[in-house]
Amino acid sequence: MTDQAMPPTAAPEPGAIPVHGDRARHLSGWLLAAPLASVLAVFLVLPVVMIVIVSFWGATEFSIYPDFRWDNYEFLLTSEVTYRVFLNTFKYAAITWAFTLVIGFTIAYFLAFHIRTLGWQVALFLLCTIPFWTSNIIRMISWIPFLGRNGLANSTLVSWGVVDEPLEWLLFSDFSVILAFVHLYTLFMVVPIFNTMMRIDRSLLEAASDAGASGWQTLWHIVIPLTKPGIMIGTIFVVTLVMGDFITVRFMSGSQSANVGRLISNDIGLLQYPSASATAVVLLVTVLMVIGILLRFVDIRKEL
Amino acid sequence: MKTISKIRYSRRTMLKAGGAAVAASALPAPMVWGQETRDITLRQFGTGVSNLNEVAQKVREDLGFTLEMTALDSDSVTQRAATQPDSFDIADIEYWICKKIWPTGNLQAMDTSKIANYDRIVGIFRDGKLTPESVIAQGTAPHTVGFVDGPGGTSFAGEETGWMTLIPTIYNADTLGIRPDLIDRPINNWHELLNAEFRGKASILDISSIGIMDMAMVCESLGEITYGDKGNMTREEIDRTIEIFTDAKKAGQFRAFWKTFDESVNLMASGEVVIQSMWSPAITAVRARGIPCVYQPLEEGYRSWGGGIGLSASLSGMELDAAYDYINWYLSGWVGGFLMRQGYYSAVPETSKLFMSENEWGYWFEGKPATDTITSPFGDPLAEAGAVRDGGSFFDRMGAVACWNAVMDENQYMVRKWNEFIAA
């Protein structure tokens, strides 16, 4: 881009006085980027650097002290529990991702292609966001009385004669954890997919139909390839949210299951900040790797 | 919300406005109490059990200053006391937390000569003995971390020194809570928690330092382990204890683990759980919903805990005086009565008695049958006439303490094992 901005004739010789217009342009570019860059530096880069530093510190019962030691990582990476917990975290992320993708895609598809007027599209889209007017935790906790042993779901099933005894696995199980995740995060899939779908040129669909493609063929060869960026953005949202979560797992599993977030929160609760930082660093690296792999599939910058 | 630093500022401006600036800076005269106390705000934080708005309200009425309360769970309380010394003036913490916090130097010792009712504080908190014949239970008994050598003392003293770390406020003897309507046989031992009969209907609390003690009571009751000191286990003892509970967890013994008071109430009230570790007021809360719930006394005895208020090291001057006023007021009876009517015990029962009816005193303290309906301070009926408190009188209950909540030497190891248990 700088090449285009500077005509070759104006390229400054070493020691020559730079052309005034270029310099101003250069400066204003830096100035325009500065506010965002400084916000990110202070509120994102600095805290992450702090976490990395603290992850090498030592801790006693009640304090932490500067040090450079690998103990925190050593304990983390040699403990069988860590691997089990990371595996569990991936399991939650993968299953939640699959469900939110199918449900989110279907909803977005319906909104984008089956609802004809923009007014209705907006109205129905807003309808999808209504549950988000209350807090995350309230939406999650309201499942508990519903799914409980004597809850609404079980008493209905028993009275219909579907089951003889209340189903125990409805609550405080992996089922309830994933149900809550899907409920909480599907919208993060709907929004970006809907957004990309709305930008698909409708004449493409007509052309496909004119060329004799069936509905499924159109979906597979036209719609899905064109919504890939939306799917990828939704995927990144859902995967990072699920992998970083701790409160949903705690409440919905009745504290019986663990994911990485809970390991960190337990450590923090017990004042073991260095150990929590080390776990956080490992989690951060893992999530970055996952996103890196995801971005291999779709170049979001190019597609958007 | 007025913080102390702001008050100082406003005092100065007020004096200047009054034209007394020169005089005030030349001779800093003592401040006028009546006016100043109105502006004092003491920030207290602690576990939900004693951080009640009613107390703050009464402080406002009786003492004239503002008490700001923040309720947190045990872990957060420890964290805050250790890491944010400037965020509070008064820490309402448990004795085992004190053992962890004191070395940080964030609290200051209190001069017992300024505590009017010091001599009437129950023996448990002074020489460790409830009655002269009492045997001191295992764990972090309050008197072992209750005193330091002097105002700046950093290590705990073995006997009463006149410098107290925490002024005891409330304490109780904990045991298992059960739903008698869903369990139709007597429960007399801690090992019933792991009885296969209650598979999928049991719970234990997920606060490692307390949970491990409940586990120890169960393992000892099972006859699986004999501990040297449940409050200070060896690594082998910790491993074995966690192993027994991990096996039970994998077999589906537990419905859920709870971390906050409300969670334990909901688990019990909804029937998700029929037997679990529980705190006394949680039982009260379940009963207040009209659901039968018993705080079952068990043969092996109770796991006990005690809380107290400590003063922030940064408190000084007028605020420190106000804090002493607050402590003296705390021990003078009203709060004690308020807490005892919820099932806790107060540090100075004699003064609490003045704020309880004869029926209430008989039921809660003396273990006598209620002569009339017992209601909580919030107006909910808790027991009918004729009912007797679970576990009986104060001396029956506090005399049967098997261990105190504790912090072990191997605490960090225990915490790691606890994390493994939760992740298992």
XYZ file of C-alpha atoms in Angstrom:
728
model
C 0.000 0.000 0.000
C 2.837 2.373 0.716
C 4.120 1.661 -2.749
C 0.950 3.012 -4.241
C 1.008 6.033 -2.008
C 4.451 7.003 -3.117
C 5.061 7.535 -6.781
C 8.521 6.088 -7.617
C 9.862 9.516 -8.568
C 9.112 10.826 -5.100
C 11.013 8.074 -3.309
C 13.348 9.944 -0.977
C 17.041 9.496 -1.501
C 18.986 8.844 1.670
C 19.519 12.173 3.311
C 17.144 13.949 0.971
C 14.321 16.003 2.388
C 11.150 13.862 2.289
C 8.235 15.144 0.319
C 6.015 17.053 2.657
C 2.689 15.448 1.620
C 3.988 11.944 2.165
C 5.264 12.724 5.578
C 1.919 14.149 6.685
C 0.177 11.119 5.299
C 2.554 8.850 7.099
C 2.085 10.694 10.365
C -1.685 10.821 10.177
C -1.712 7.069 9.584
C 0.254 6.488 12.760
C -1.924 8.941 14.653
C -5.081 7.251 13.485
C -3.793 3.860 14.565
C -2.429 5.142 17.872
C -5.621 5.238 19.986
C -6.564 1.653 19.221
C -2.974 0.486 19.460
C -2.521 2.106 22.858
C -5.815 0.748 24.171
C -4.828 -2.735 23.042
C -1.340 -2.345 24.447
C -2.578 -1.284 27.869
C -5.610 -3.497 28.210
C -4.586 -6.577 26.236
C -0.849 -6.893 25.703
C 0.251 -5.657 29.109
C -2.061 -7.936 31.131
C -1.053 -10.938 29.046
C 2.603 -10.113 29.562
C 1.937 -9.824 33.306
C 0.269 -13.214 33.332
C 3.221 -14.766 31.551
C 5.622 -13.169 34.028
C 3.648 -14.225 37.084
C 3.427 -17.778 35.773
C 7.122 -18.134 36.605
C 6.759 -16.769 40.126
C 6.581 -18.724 43.321
C 3.742 -18.821 45.822
C 3.256 -19.513 49.469
C -0.023 -19.974 51.283
C -0.812 -16.296 51.303
C 1.593 -14.470 49.016
C 3.427 -14.618 45.734
C 7.050 -13.678 45.222
C 9.063 -12.888 42.081
C 11.185 -15.740 40.918
C 12.048 -17.599 37.771
C 11.107 -21.182 38.150
C 9.512 -23.799 35.966
C 7.739 -25.535 38.863
C 4.307 -24.291 37.909
C 4.627 -25.608 34.387
C 6.328 -28.752 35.514
C 3.519 -29.607 37.897
C 0.914 -28.728 35.296
C 2.417 -30.640 32.419
C 3.300 -33.732 34.388
C -0.064 -34.097 36.070
C -2.428 -36.588 34.558
C -5.328 -34.432 35.783
C -4.289 -31.599 33.461
C -4.568 -33.783 30.394
C -7.888 -35.184 31.490
C -9.222 -31.694 32.107
C -7.946 -30.351 28.792
C -9.497 -33.319 27.029
C -12.773 -32.586 28.774
C -12.542 -28.941 27.728
C -12.026 -29.951 24.095
C -14.918 -32.371 24.348
C -17.251 -29.633 25.563
C -15.994 -27.279 22.843
C -16.391 -29.809 20.044
C -19.861 -31.004 20.974
C -21.116 -27.496 21.657
C -19.635 -26.338 18.376
C -21.397 -29.083 16.404
C -24.780 -28.307 17.944
C -24.530 -24.540 17.732
C -23.378 -24.815 14.119
C -26.313 -26.965 13.005
C -28.878 -24.970 14.943
C -27.317 -21.596 14.167
C -26.968 -22.333 10.487
C -30.563 -23.517 10.235
C -31.918 -20.437 11.963
C -29.777 -18.095 9.867
C -30.786 -19.912 6.695
C -34.431 -19.614 7.561
C -34.115 -15.925 8.369
C -32.063 -15.106 5.300
C -33.815 -17.102 2.597
C -37.294 -17.960 3.770
C -38.356 -14.658 5.262
C -39.070 -12.368 2.340
C -39.332 -8.884 3.784
C -36.539 -7.082 5.530
C -38.945 -5.880 8.215
C -39.795 -9.417 9.274
C -36.190 -10.476 9.086
C -35.187 -7.753 11.507
C -38.143 -8.483 13.774
C -37.414 -12.210 13.958
C -33.715 -11.573 14.373
C -34.432 -9.336 17.357
C -36.683 -12.075 18.721
C -33.645 -14.372 18.763
C -31.802 -11.877 20.949
C -34.528 -11.507 23.583
C -33.061 -14.143 25.931
C -29.874 -12.083 25.894
C -31.603 -9.267 27.683
C -31.060 -11.134 30.933
C -27.725 -12.144 32.340
C -25.805 -15.173 31.306
C -25.987 -16.678 34.756
C -29.729 -16.274 35.091
C -30.312 -17.992 31.760
C -28.089 -20.803 32.867
C -29.420 -21.228 36.376
C -33.022 -21.265 35.238
C -32.321 -24.686 33.740
C -31.669 -26.130 37.184
C -35.260 -26.244 38.496
C -36.416 -27.335 35.053
C -34.083 -30.305 34.776
C -33.990 -31.383 38.424
C -35.067 -34.720 39.829
C -38.478 -33.290 40.690
C -38.295 -30.640 38.029
C -40.660 -29.760 35.238
C -39.026 -31.991 32.640
C -38.971 -35.061 34.820
C -42.471 -34.692 36.210
C -43.806 -34.245 32.679
C -41.989 -37.313 31.410
C -43.177 -39.387 34.350
C -46.784 -38.242 34.028
C -46.769 -39.048 30.322
C -45.488 -42.487 31.162
C -42.372 -42.062 29.018
C -40.172 -43.024 31.931
C -40.985 -44.773 35.207
C -38.413 -43.025 37.343
C -37.080 -39.481 37.065
C -34.056 -39.283 34.783
C -30.988 -38.542 36.878
C -28.750 -37.535 34.009
C -30.820 -34.507 33.042
C -29.124 -32.336 35.631
C -25.579 -32.169 37.019
C -24.174 -34.089 34.086
C -22.333 -33.474 30.838
C -25.730 -33.351 29.210
C -26.835 -30.346 31.229
C -23.484 -28.605 30.743
C -23.696 -28.922 26.970
C -27.352 -28.004 26.922
C -26.554 -24.782 28.757
C -23.614 -24.036 26.462
C -25.733 -24.552 23.349
C -28.457 -22.382 24.801
C -26.033 -19.644 25.770
C -23.915 -19.529 22.648
C -26.063 -20.408 19.629
C -26.725 -16.743 18.940
C -23.000 -16.190 18.473
C -23.264 -18.599 15.564
C -26.521 -17.163 14.173
C -25.334 -13.571 13.910
C -22.209 -13.946 11.750
C -23.756 -16.643 9.547
C -26.896 -14.573 9.013
C -24.717 -11.602 8.209
C -22.754 -13.391 5.487
C -25.866 -15.039 4.088
C -27.541 -11.672 3.649
C -24.685 -10.645 1.428
C -24.986 -13.570 -0.952
C -26.113 -12.316 -4.344
C -29.592 -13.779 -4.867
C -29.022 -14.065 -8.594
C -26.503 -16.819 -7.820
C -29.290 -18.902 -6.321
C -31.495 -18.211 -9.337
C -28.657 -19.155 -11.661
C -28.133 -22.406 -9.771
C -31.812 -23.170 -10.006
C -31.838 -22.287 -13.732
C -28.873 -24.582 -14.249
C -30.933 -27.401 -12.760
C -29.359 -27.701 -9.327
C -31.504 -29.278 -6.613
C -32.060 -27.523 -3.307
C -29.366 -29.602 -1.597
C -26.916 -28.983 -4.415
C -27.487 -25.242 -4.152
C -26.971 -25.421 -0.430
C -23.812 -27.469 -0.674
C -22.169 -25.791 -3.649
C -23.342 -22.191 -3.315
C -24.616 -21.269 0.123
C -22.173 -23.125 2.360
C -18.993 -22.047 0.517
C -20.186 -18.441 0.546
C -21.072 -18.486 4.260
C -17.758 -20.012 5.312
C -16.389 -16.755 6.753
C -19.520 -16.384 8.880
C -19.273 -19.979 10.035
C -15.635 -19.464 10.883
C -16.281 -16.300 12.885
C -19.105 -18.045 14.732
C -16.834 -21.012 15.365
C -14.144 -18.817 16.840
C -16.697 -17.172 19.127
C -18.160 -20.436 20.334
C -14.895 -22.314 20.735
C -13.157 -19.535 22.644
C -16.193 -18.887 24.843
C -16.595 -22.549 25.750
C -12.900 -23.120 26.315
C -12.612 -20.110 28.568
C -15.768 -20.768 30.561
C -15.758 -21.903 34.162
C -19.053 -20.838 35.702
C -21.359 -22.804 33.416
C -19.439 -25.988 34.021
C -19.456 -25.386 37.754
C -23.185 -24.778 38.041
C -24.524 -27.176 35.469
C -22.338 -30.101 36.483
C -22.966 -29.423 40.163
C -19.192 -28.891 40.494
C -18.679 -32.509 39.496
C -16.901 -31.928 36.193
C -13.916 -29.774 35.550
C -12.615 -27.816 32.617
C -9.532 -25.668 32.380
C -11.380 -22.546 33.486
C -12.314 -24.247 36.734
C -8.733 -25.266 37.393
C -7.759 -21.637 37.035
C -10.604 -20.371 39.175
C -9.809 -22.921 41.902
C -6.198 -21.825 41.917
C -7.188 -18.187 42.151
C -9.563 -18.970 44.982
C -6.697 -20.580 46.853
C -4.347 -17.671 46.168
C -2.152 -19.764 43.901
C -1.795 -17.029 41.293
C 1.422 -18.320 39.674
C -0.081 -21.730 39.137
C -3.287 -20.135 37.810
C -1.196 -17.992 35.450
C 0.700 -20.994 34.158
C -2.571 -22.779 33.435
C -3.896 -19.642 31.774
C -0.809 -19.392 29.571
C -1.157 -23.011 28.494
C -4.848 -22.445 27.789
C -4.099 -19.280 25.831
C -1.526 -21.064 23.709
C -3.918 -23.937 23.098
C -6.752 -21.644 22.060
C -4.431 -19.651 19.784
C -3.353 -22.879 18.165
C -6.945 -23.927 17.633
C -7.760 -20.563 16.057
C -4.613 -20.770 13.950
C -5.758 -24.109 12.599
C -9.260 -22.790 11.980
C -7.901 -19.821 10.034
C -6.025 -22.225 7.775
C -9.338 -23.353 6.415
C -10.767 -19.945 5.652
C -8.968 -16.691 5.060
C -11.389 -14.431 6.852
C -9.656 -11.216 5.757
C -9.900 -12.148 2.117
C -13.460 -13.363 2.254
C -14.962 -10.495 4.196
C -20.528 6.205 49.686
C -18.070 8.098 51.777
C -14.616 6.697 52.242
C -12.406 7.616 55.083
C -9.984 9.636 53.003
C -12.838 11.757 51.780
C -13.975 12.375 55.309
C -10.572 13.703 56.239
C -10.751 16.025 53.325
C -14.198 17.231 54.226
C -13.164 17.778 57.806
C -10.389 20.060 56.682
C -12.589 22.031 54.353
C -15.238 22.298 57.004
C -12.765 23.744 59.464
C -11.458 26.190 56.926
C -14.937 27.278 56.073
C -15.539 27.919 59.727
C -12.588 30.284 59.819
C -10.727 28.036 62.239
C -8.024 27.011 59.821
C -5.215 28.789 61.617
C -6.139 27.466 65.011
C -6.619 23.947 63.712
C -3.262 23.767 62.019
C -1.508 25.292 65.015
C -2.984 22.982 67.623
C -4.688 19.889 66.279
C -7.434 19.702 68.868
C -9.398 16.477 69.416
C -12.349 16.269 67.125
C -15.884 16.560 68.269
C -17.278 13.026 68.415
C -20.941 13.573 67.820
C -20.502 15.282 64.496
C -17.633 13.180 63.263
C -19.031 9.706 63.886
C -21.800 10.406 61.424
C -19.223 10.627 58.692
C -17.308 7.513 59.594
C -17.731 4.519 57.366
C -16.266 1.172 58.306
C -16.026 -1.340 55.516
C -16.558 -4.901 56.680
C -16.432 -8.009 54.559
C -16.844 -11.650 55.344
C -18.787 -14.790 54.681
C -22.523 -14.520 54.187
C -23.318 -16.044 57.558
C -22.788 -12.961 59.636
C -22.719 -10.178 57.075
C -26.335 -9.256 57.489
C -27.907 -5.975 56.566
C -29.854 -5.982 59.809
C -26.573 -5.653 61.689
C -25.483 -2.676 59.591
C -28.836 -1.031 60.169
C -28.616 -1.519 63.920
C -25.068 -0.132 63.965
C -26.368 2.988 62.303
C -29.071 3.332 64.968
C -26.971 2.471 68.026
C -23.524 3.791 67.161
C -24.257 6.407 64.546
C -21.680 5.418 61.979
C -22.030 3.548 58.736
C -21.030 -0.072 58.342
C -20.720 -1.282 54.788
C -21.052 -5.019 54.421
C -19.764 -7.227 51.645
C -20.569 -10.930 51.712
C -18.224 -13.336 49.925
C -17.475 -17.055 49.970
C -14.648 -18.410 52.128
C -12.113 -18.528 49.298
C -12.833 -14.971 48.204
C -12.647 -13.791 51.796
C -9.193 -15.291 52.203
C -8.093 -13.852 48.897
C -9.320 -10.398 49.710
C -7.871 -10.287 53.188
C -4.509 -11.432 51.876
C -4.250 -9.377 48.727
C -6.330 -6.228 49.175
C -5.576 -4.897 52.649
C -6.804 -1.417 51.746
C -10.199 -2.615 50.616
C -11.530 -3.222 54.122
C -11.436 -1.918 57.682
C -12.915 -4.939 59.394
C -12.447 -8.511 58.271
C -15.034 -10.990 59.420
C -13.150 -14.230 58.922
C -12.824 -17.708 60.296
C -10.028 -18.761 62.618
C -8.444 -21.090 60.101
C -8.405 -18.243 57.583
C -6.698 -16.136 60.233
C -3.892 -18.673 60.378
C -3.332 -18.054 56.686
C -3.813 -14.279 56.731
C -2.016 -13.201 59.872
C 1.507 -13.648 58.473
C 0.713 -11.149 55.684
C 0.580 -8.392 58.292
C -2.705 -7.085 56.940
C -4.428 -7.272 60.324
C -3.576 -5.644 63.627
C -3.802 -7.187 67.064
C -6.472 -5.907 69.441
C -5.906 -4.756 72.965
C -8.183 -6.897 75.120
C -8.203 -4.283 77.874
C -10.374 -2.183 75.569
C -12.884 -5.021 75.208
C -15.470 -4.621 77.938
C -16.814 -8.152 77.852
C -13.462 -9.871 77.336
C -13.671 -11.832 80.580
C -17.068 -13.207 79.664
C -16.018 -14.591 76.273
C -16.515 -18.349 76.106
C -13.457 -20.361 77.168
C -13.026 -21.968 73.761
C -11.621 -18.706 72.489
C -9.389 -17.975 75.442
C -7.743 -21.058 76.921
C -9.405 -23.480 74.501
C -11.542 -25.185 77.087
C -15.307 -25.027 77.086
C -15.370 -26.348 80.636
C -12.320 -27.019 82.797
C -12.603 -30.741 81.993
C -12.888 -30.319 78.236
C -10.434 -31.997 75.914
C -9.243 -29.729 73.109
C -10.317 -31.069 69.720
C -8.078 -31.648 66.680
C -7.583 -29.039 63.981
C -7.055 -25.280 64.197
C -8.700 -24.688 67.581
C -9.492 -20.953 67.839
C -7.373 -20.234 70.909
C -4.240 -21.494 69.108
C -4.455 -18.642 66.613
C -6.333 -16.222 68.854
C -3.407 -14.408 70.460
C -0.111 -12.825 69.530
C 2.701 -11.561 71.737
C 2.111 -7.884 71.306
C 0.663 -5.183 69.101
C 3.076 -5.991 66.282
C 3.297 -9.722 66.934
C 3.620 -11.932 63.880
C 3.561 -15.369 65.472
C 0.768 -16.867 67.499
C 1.097 -17.141 71.252
C 0.203 -20.254 73.208
C -1.767 -18.492 75.906
C -3.810 -15.365 76.616
C -1.509 -12.386 76.141
C -3.919 -9.481 76.055
C -3.456 -9.066 72.296
C -6.113 -10.804 70.320
C -6.025 -11.507 66.576
C -9.739 -11.924 66.142
C -12.582 -11.094 68.450
C -14.836 -14.135 68.297
C -18.259 -13.367 66.946
C -20.012 -16.571 66.005
C -19.258 -20.242 65.936
C -21.063 -23.485 65.610
C -20.776 -27.238 65.472
C -21.418 -28.665 62.022
C -22.633 -32.099 61.085
C -24.559 -33.731 58.264
C -27.967 -32.492 57.231
C -30.564 -35.054 56.204
C -34.103 -35.123 54.829
C -35.938 -37.302 57.379
C -38.964 -37.591 55.071
C -36.807 -39.179 52.353
C -34.640 -41.323 54.634
C -36.842 -43.560 56.757
C -34.298 -44.881 59.212
C -32.074 -43.340 61.846
C -28.714 -41.944 60.747
C -26.086 -42.034 63.462
C -22.688 -42.033 61.820
C -20.654 -39.963 59.421
C -20.028 -42.981 57.169
C -23.659 -42.889 56.024
C -22.585 -40.160 53.594
C -20.932 -42.852 51.485
C -23.648 -45.470 52.022
C -24.603 -46.929 48.619
C -28.221 -46.532 49.675
C -27.873 -42.816 48.963
C -26.128 -43.174 45.625
C -26.704 -40.089 43.507
C -28.343 -38.333 46.455
C -25.385 -37.247 48.539
C -23.349 -34.086 48.460
C -20.256 -32.620 50.054
C -19.019 -29.065 50.047
C -16.432 -27.987 47.503
C -14.353 -25.789 49.791
C -11.209 -27.834 50.135
C -10.167 -26.844 53.629
C -13.579 -27.675 55.100
C -14.486 -30.502 52.742
C -11.350 -32.446 53.630
C -12.402 -32.377 57.275
C -15.833 -33.764 56.502
C -14.114 -36.425 54.424
C -11.848 -37.254 57.328
C -14.826 -37.627 59.668
C -16.368 -40.040 57.165
C -13.202 -42.067 56.559
C -12.572 -42.393 60.272
C -16.156 -43.435 60.815
C -15.799 -46.043 58.047
C -12.875 -47.447 59.984
C -10.664 -47.019 56.920
C -8.242 -44.493 58.355
C -7.132 -43.502 61.820
C -5.710 -40.016 61.710
C -2.965 -38.650 63.871
C -4.603 -35.239 63.618
C -7.447 -34.660 61.189
C -6.572 -30.996 61.160
C -3.005 -31.659 60.100
C -2.856 -34.736 57.923
C 0.195 -36.377 56.458
C 0.484 -36.818 52.704
C -0.383 -40.508 53.003
C -3.513 -39.672 54.969
C -4.533 -37.090 52.374
C -3.919 -39.521 49.500
C -5.937 -42.266 51.132
C -8.818 -39.942 52.051
C -9.070 -38.502 48.561
C -8.824 -41.978 47.064
C -11.807 -43.221 49.042
C -13.890 -40.263 47.946
C -12.732 -40.409 44.331
C -13.871 -44.024 44.156
C -17.231 -43.006 45.609
C -17.520 -40.138 43.141
C -16.781 -42.404 40.208
C -19.406 -44.814 41.465
C -21.918 -41.971 41.261
C -22.374 -41.390 44.979
C -22.619 -37.610 44.677
C -25.339 -35.622 43.022
C -23.431 -32.381 43.135
C -20.933 -30.465 45.206
C -21.821 -27.122 46.647
C -19.776 -24.057 47.299
C -22.185 -21.470 48.614
C -24.751 -21.525 51.330
C -27.625 -21.009 48.876
C -26.557 -23.927 46.749
C -26.696 -26.257 49.744
C -30.175 -25.000 50.618
C -31.454 -25.521 47.079
C -29.971 -28.989 46.757
C -31.666 -30.095 49.950
C -34.966 -28.306 49.474
C -35.425 -29.589 45.923
C -34.788 -33.173 46.980
C -31.788 -33.521 44.676
C -29.841 -34.501 47.751
C -31.025 -36.249 50.915
C -27.779 -36.305 52.918
C -24.937 -33.801 52.755
C -22.497 -31.659 54.630
C -24.404 -28.597 55.688
C -24.273 -25.476 57.811
C -26.763 -24.800 60.551
C -28.566 -21.790 59.058
C -28.951 -23.723 55.812
C -31.007 -26.247 57.756
C -33.011 -23.351 59.127
C -33.525 -22.009 55.620
C -34.768 -25.369 54.340
C -37.161 -25.692 57.266
C -38.408 -22.166 56.733
C -39.702 -23.398 53.373
C -41.801 -25.960 55.192
C -39.531 -28.851 54.224
C -38.396 -31.212 56.992
C -34.657 -31.193 57.491
C -32.596 -32.401 60.430
C -29.145 -31.370 61.529
C -28.266 -34.876 62.536
C -26.038 -35.285 65.607
C -23.609 -38.140 64.927
C -21.747 -40.460 67.278
C -18.297 -39.377 66.133
C -19.016 -35.774 67.041
C -19.048 -32.456 65.275
C -16.770 -30.562 62.951
C -16.683 -27.106 64.405
C -15.774 -23.674 63.171
C -15.497 -20.223 64.609
C -15.457 -16.769 63.122
C -14.233 -13.490 64.415
C -13.633 -9.944 63.402
C -10.155 -8.647 62.814
C -9.028 -5.090 62.281
C -7.189 -3.948 59.206
C -3.611 -2.914 59.902
C -4.306 0.426 58.253
C -7.014 1.416 60.753
C -5.978 4.204 63.069
C -7.203 7.221 64.986
C -10.873 7.891 65.009
C -11.737 4.972 62.793
C -9.870 2.605 65.082
C -11.816 3.956 68.045
C -15.011 3.459 66.115
C -13.955 -0.118 65.358
C -13.425 -0.802 69.084
C -16.840 0.708 69.757
C -18.239 -1.624 67.152
C -16.569 -4.671 68.718
C -17.829 -3.779 72.171
C -21.265 -3.269 70.747
C -20.989 -6.618 68.924
C -20.316 -8.441 72.185
C -22.950 -6.513 74.126
C -25.759 -8.808 73.117
C -27.987 -7.578 70.328
C -26.043 -9.243 67.504
C -25.493 -12.324 69.649
C -29.215 -12.696 70.164
C -29.856 -12.083 66.499
C -27.374 -14.768 65.486
C -28.361 -17.251 68.179
C -31.944 -17.110 67.013
C -30.654 -18.453 63.691
C -28.857 -21.367 65.287
C -25.342 -19.987 65.771
C -23.641 -19.357 69.093
C -22.333 -16.016 70.198
C -19.025 -15.334 71.917
C -20.691 -13.994 75.039
C -23.904 -15.966 75.490
C -24.745 -14.196 78.770
C -25.282 -10.893 77.000
C -27.155 -12.496 74.111
C -29.623 -13.887 76.622
C -30.811 -10.364 77.342
C -32.008 -10.092 73.774
C -33.790 -13.426 73.604
C -37.080 -14.581 75.042
C -37.004 -17.290 77.685
C -38.454 -19.723 75.183
C -35.805 -18.866 72.601
C -32.975 -19.121 75.103
C -34.309 -22.466 76.296
C -34.644 -23.853 72.785
C -31.450 -22.582 71.178
C -29.026 -22.598 74.103
C -30.294 -24.934 76.787
C -31.704 -27.606 74.473
C -35.114 -27.504 76.169
C -38.360 -28.240 74.339
C -39.856 -25.106 72.859
C -42.797 -23.798 74.832
C -44.127 -21.872 71.874
C -43.429 -21.570 68.137
C -39.809 -20.633 67.489
C -39.425 -18.079 64.725
C -36.311 -16.850 62.989
C -35.326 -13.180 63.342
C -36.873 -12.741 59.903
C -40.235 -14.020 61.090
C -40.250 -17.501 59.548
C -41.500 -20.252 61.848
C -38.706 -22.765 62.466
C -40.020 -25.104 65.139
C -43.350 -25.920 66.746
C -43.983 -25.913 70.484
C -42.503 -29.082 71.980
C -39.697 -29.369 69.448
C -36.142 -29.808 70.702
C -33.049 -28.478 68.965
C -31.105 -31.111 66.977
C -28.158 -32.126 69.120
C -29.463 -30.569 72.328
C -27.886 -27.901 74.475
C -24.881 -25.668 73.915
C -22.693 -27.828 76.139
C -23.908 -31.056 74.497
C -23.087 -29.724 71.052
C -19.946 -27.692 71.603
C -18.716 -30.319 74.061
C -18.822 -33.008 71.346
C -16.540 -31.267 68.867
C -14.224 -33.791 67.215
C -12.223 -31.320 65.164
C -11.987 -27.681 64.146
C -11.781 -26.351 60.635
C -8.098 -26.140 59.900
C -5.258 -25.259 57.598
C -2.712 -28.029 57.358
C 1.041 -27.885 56.907
C 0.479 -29.891 53.739
C -2.222 -27.503 52.600
C -0.826 -26.930 49.107
C -0.511 -30.647 48.519
C -4.023 -31.182 49.831
C -5.395 -28.498 47.511
C -3.834 -30.190 44.502
C -5.290 -33.509 45.506
C -8.629 -31.787 46.017
C -8.479 -30.404 42.486
C -7.835 -33.906 41.244
C -10.850 -35.129 43.155
C -13.062 -32.492 41.570
C -11.668 -33.262 38.107
C -11.893 -37.023 38.545
